[in-house]
PDB file of C-alpha atoms in Angstrom:
ATOM      1  CA  UNK A   1     119.205  37.645 -53.706  1.00  0.00           C
ATOM      2  CA  UNK A   2     116.528  39.673 -51.938  1.00  0.00           C
ATOM      3  CA  UNK A   3     117.631  41.282 -48.671  1.00  0.00           C
ATOM      4  CA  UNK A   4     115.288  42.261 -45.880  1.00  0.00           C
ATOM      5  CA  UNK A   5     115.617  44.819 -43.126  1.00  0.00           C
ATOM      6  CA  UNK A   6     116.958  43.125 -39.981  1.00  0.00           C
ATOM      7  CA  UNK A   7     117.330  46.120 -37.646  1.00  0.00           C
ATOM      8  CA  UNK A   8     116.134  49.720 -37.361  1.00  0.00           C
ATOM      9  CA  UNK A   9     117.405  52.830 -35.621  1.00  0.00           C
ATOM     10  CA  UNK A  10     114.855  54.795 -33.593  1.00  0.00           C
ATOM     11  CA  UNK A  11     115.404  58.063 -31.706  1.00  0.00           C
ATOM     12  CA  UNK A  12     113.602  57.116 -28.521  1.00  0.00           C
ATOM     13  CA  UNK A  13     113.754  59.769 -25.797  1.00  0.00           C
ATOM     14  CA  UNK A  14     117.378  60.378 -24.892  1.00  0.00           C
ATOM     15  CA  UNK A  15     119.282  58.495 -27.588  1.00  0.00           C
ATOM     16  CA  UNK A  16     118.936  56.912 -31.035  1.00  0.00           C
ATOM     17  CA  UNK A  17     119.066  53.123 -30.471  1.00  0.00           C
ATOM     18  CA  UNK A  18     119.122  50.136 -32.805  1.00  0.00           C
ATOM     19  CA  UNK A  19     116.366  47.529 -32.436  1.00  0.00           C
ATOM     20  CA  UNK A  20     115.660  44.242 -34.190  1.00  0.00           C
ATOM     21  CA  UNK A  21     113.156  44.923 -36.987  1.00  0.00           C
ATOM     22  CA  UNK A  22     110.647  42.665 -35.215  1.00  0.00           C
ATOM     23  CA  UNK A  23     110.416  45.299 -32.447  1.00  0.00           C
ATOM     24  CA  UNK A  24     108.493  47.552 -34.869  1.00  0.00           C
ATOM     25  CA  UNK A  25     105.737  44.924 -34.973  1.00  0.00           C
ATOM     26  CA  UNK A  26     105.223  44.728 -31.191  1.00  0.00           C
ATOM     27  CA  UNK A  27     101.983  45.917 -29.633  1.00  0.00           C
ATOM     28  CA  UNK A  28     102.312  49.443 -28.264  1.00  0.00           C
ATOM     29  CA  UNK A  29     102.183  48.238 -24.647  1.00  0.00           C
ATOM     30  CA  UNK A  30     104.957  45.659 -25.099  1.00  0.00           C
ATOM     31  CA  UNK A  31     108.629  46.272 -24.333  1.00  0.00           C
ATOM     32  CA  UNK A  32     111.205  46.610 -27.111  1.00  0.00           C
ATOM     33  CA  UNK A  33     114.835  45.840 -26.276  1.00  0.00           C
ATOM     34  CA  UNK A  34     117.637  47.640 -28.119  1.00  0.00           C
ATOM     35  CA  UNK A  35     120.878  45.888 -29.029  1.00  0.00           C
ATOM     36  CA  UNK A  36     122.554  47.631 -26.074  1.00  0.00           C
ATOM     37  CA  UNK A  37     119.921  46.260 -23.672  1.00  0.00           C
ATOM     38  CA  UNK A  38     117.869  49.449 -23.178  1.00  0.00           C
ATOM     39  CA  UNK A  39     114.169  48.670 -22.771  1.00  0.00           C
ATOM     40  CA  UNK A  40     111.454  51.036 -24.051  1.00  0.00           C
ATOM     41  CA  UNK A  41     107.725  50.814 -24.645  1.00  0.00           C
ATOM     42  CA  UNK A  42     107.163  49.738 -28.244  1.00  0.00           C
ATOM     43  CA  UNK A  43     104.850  52.733 -28.707  1.00  0.00           C
ATOM     44  CA  UNK A  44     107.934  54.986 -28.539  1.00  0.00           C
ATOM     45  CA  UNK A  45     109.282  53.407 -31.744  1.00  0.00           C
ATOM     46  CA  UNK A  46     106.470  54.954 -33.795  1.00  0.00           C
ATOM     47  CA  UNK A  47     105.337  58.452 -34.707  1.00  0.00           C
ATOM     48  CA  UNK A  48     108.737  60.104 -34.387  1.00  0.00           C
ATOM     49  CA  UNK A  49     109.164  63.611 -35.699  1.00  0.00           C
ATOM     50  CA  UNK A  50     112.099  64.788 -37.805  1.00  0.00           C
ATOM     51  CA  UNK A  51     113.603  66.840 -34.974  1.00  0.00           C
ATOM     52  CA  UNK A  52     114.071  63.701 -32.883  1.00  0.00           C
ATOM     53  CA  UNK A  53     116.196  62.232 -35.686  1.00  0.00           C
ATOM     54  CA  UNK A  54     118.346  65.373 -35.741  1.00  0.00           C
ATOM     55  CA  UNK A  55     118.695  66.017 -32.014  1.00  0.00           C
ATOM     56  CA  UNK A  56     119.101  62.578 -30.429  1.00  0.00           C
ATOM     57  CA  UNK A  57     122.676  61.231 -30.320  1.00  0.00           C
ATOM     58  CA  UNK A  58     123.472  57.720 -31.533  1.00  0.00           C
ATOM     59  CA  UNK A  59     123.952  55.009 -28.905  1.00  0.00           C
ATOM     60  CA  UNK A  60     127.532  53.899 -29.412  1.00  0.00           C
ATOM     61  CA  UNK A  61     126.889  50.610 -27.574  1.00  0.00           C
ATOM     62  CA  UNK A  62     124.260  49.704 -30.206  1.00  0.00           C
ATOM     63  CA  UNK A  63     126.604  50.878 -32.955  1.00  0.00           C
ATOM     64  CA  UNK A  64     129.503  48.748 -31.645  1.00  0.00           C
ATOM     65  CA  UNK A  65     127.256  45.706 -31.219  1.00  0.00           C
ATOM     66  CA  UNK A  66     126.082  45.914 -34.843  1.00  0.00           C
ATOM     67  CA  UNK A  67     129.601  46.635 -36.142  1.00  0.00           C
ATOM     68  CA  UNK A  68     130.989  43.580 -34.343  1.00  0.00           C
ATOM     69  CA  UNK A  69     127.963  41.303 -34.933  1.00  0.00           C
ATOM     70  CA  UNK A  70     126.330  42.267 -38.232  1.00  0.00           C
ATOM     71  CA  UNK A  71     122.924  40.629 -38.636  1.00  0.00           C
ATOM     72  CA  UNK A  72     122.848  37.999 -41.339  1.00  0.00           C
ATOM     73  CA  UNK A  73     126.482  36.986 -41.008  1.00  0.00           C
TER      74      UNK A  73
END
């Protein structure tokens, strides 16, 4: 069975949040909503540098949401 990506983690300013994969396809001026409810401009999901991945902490609300409600189950 072929599996597809259902969510992505992105280190938007302040914290690394999880977003539905579809958020990566939004126009840059649209709003992406993380699993914890945080709203960010979709443009902030793209063009991230490696330091952002290292420095931004993980949003534990997103983490708990995905742990308790895994996509595809």
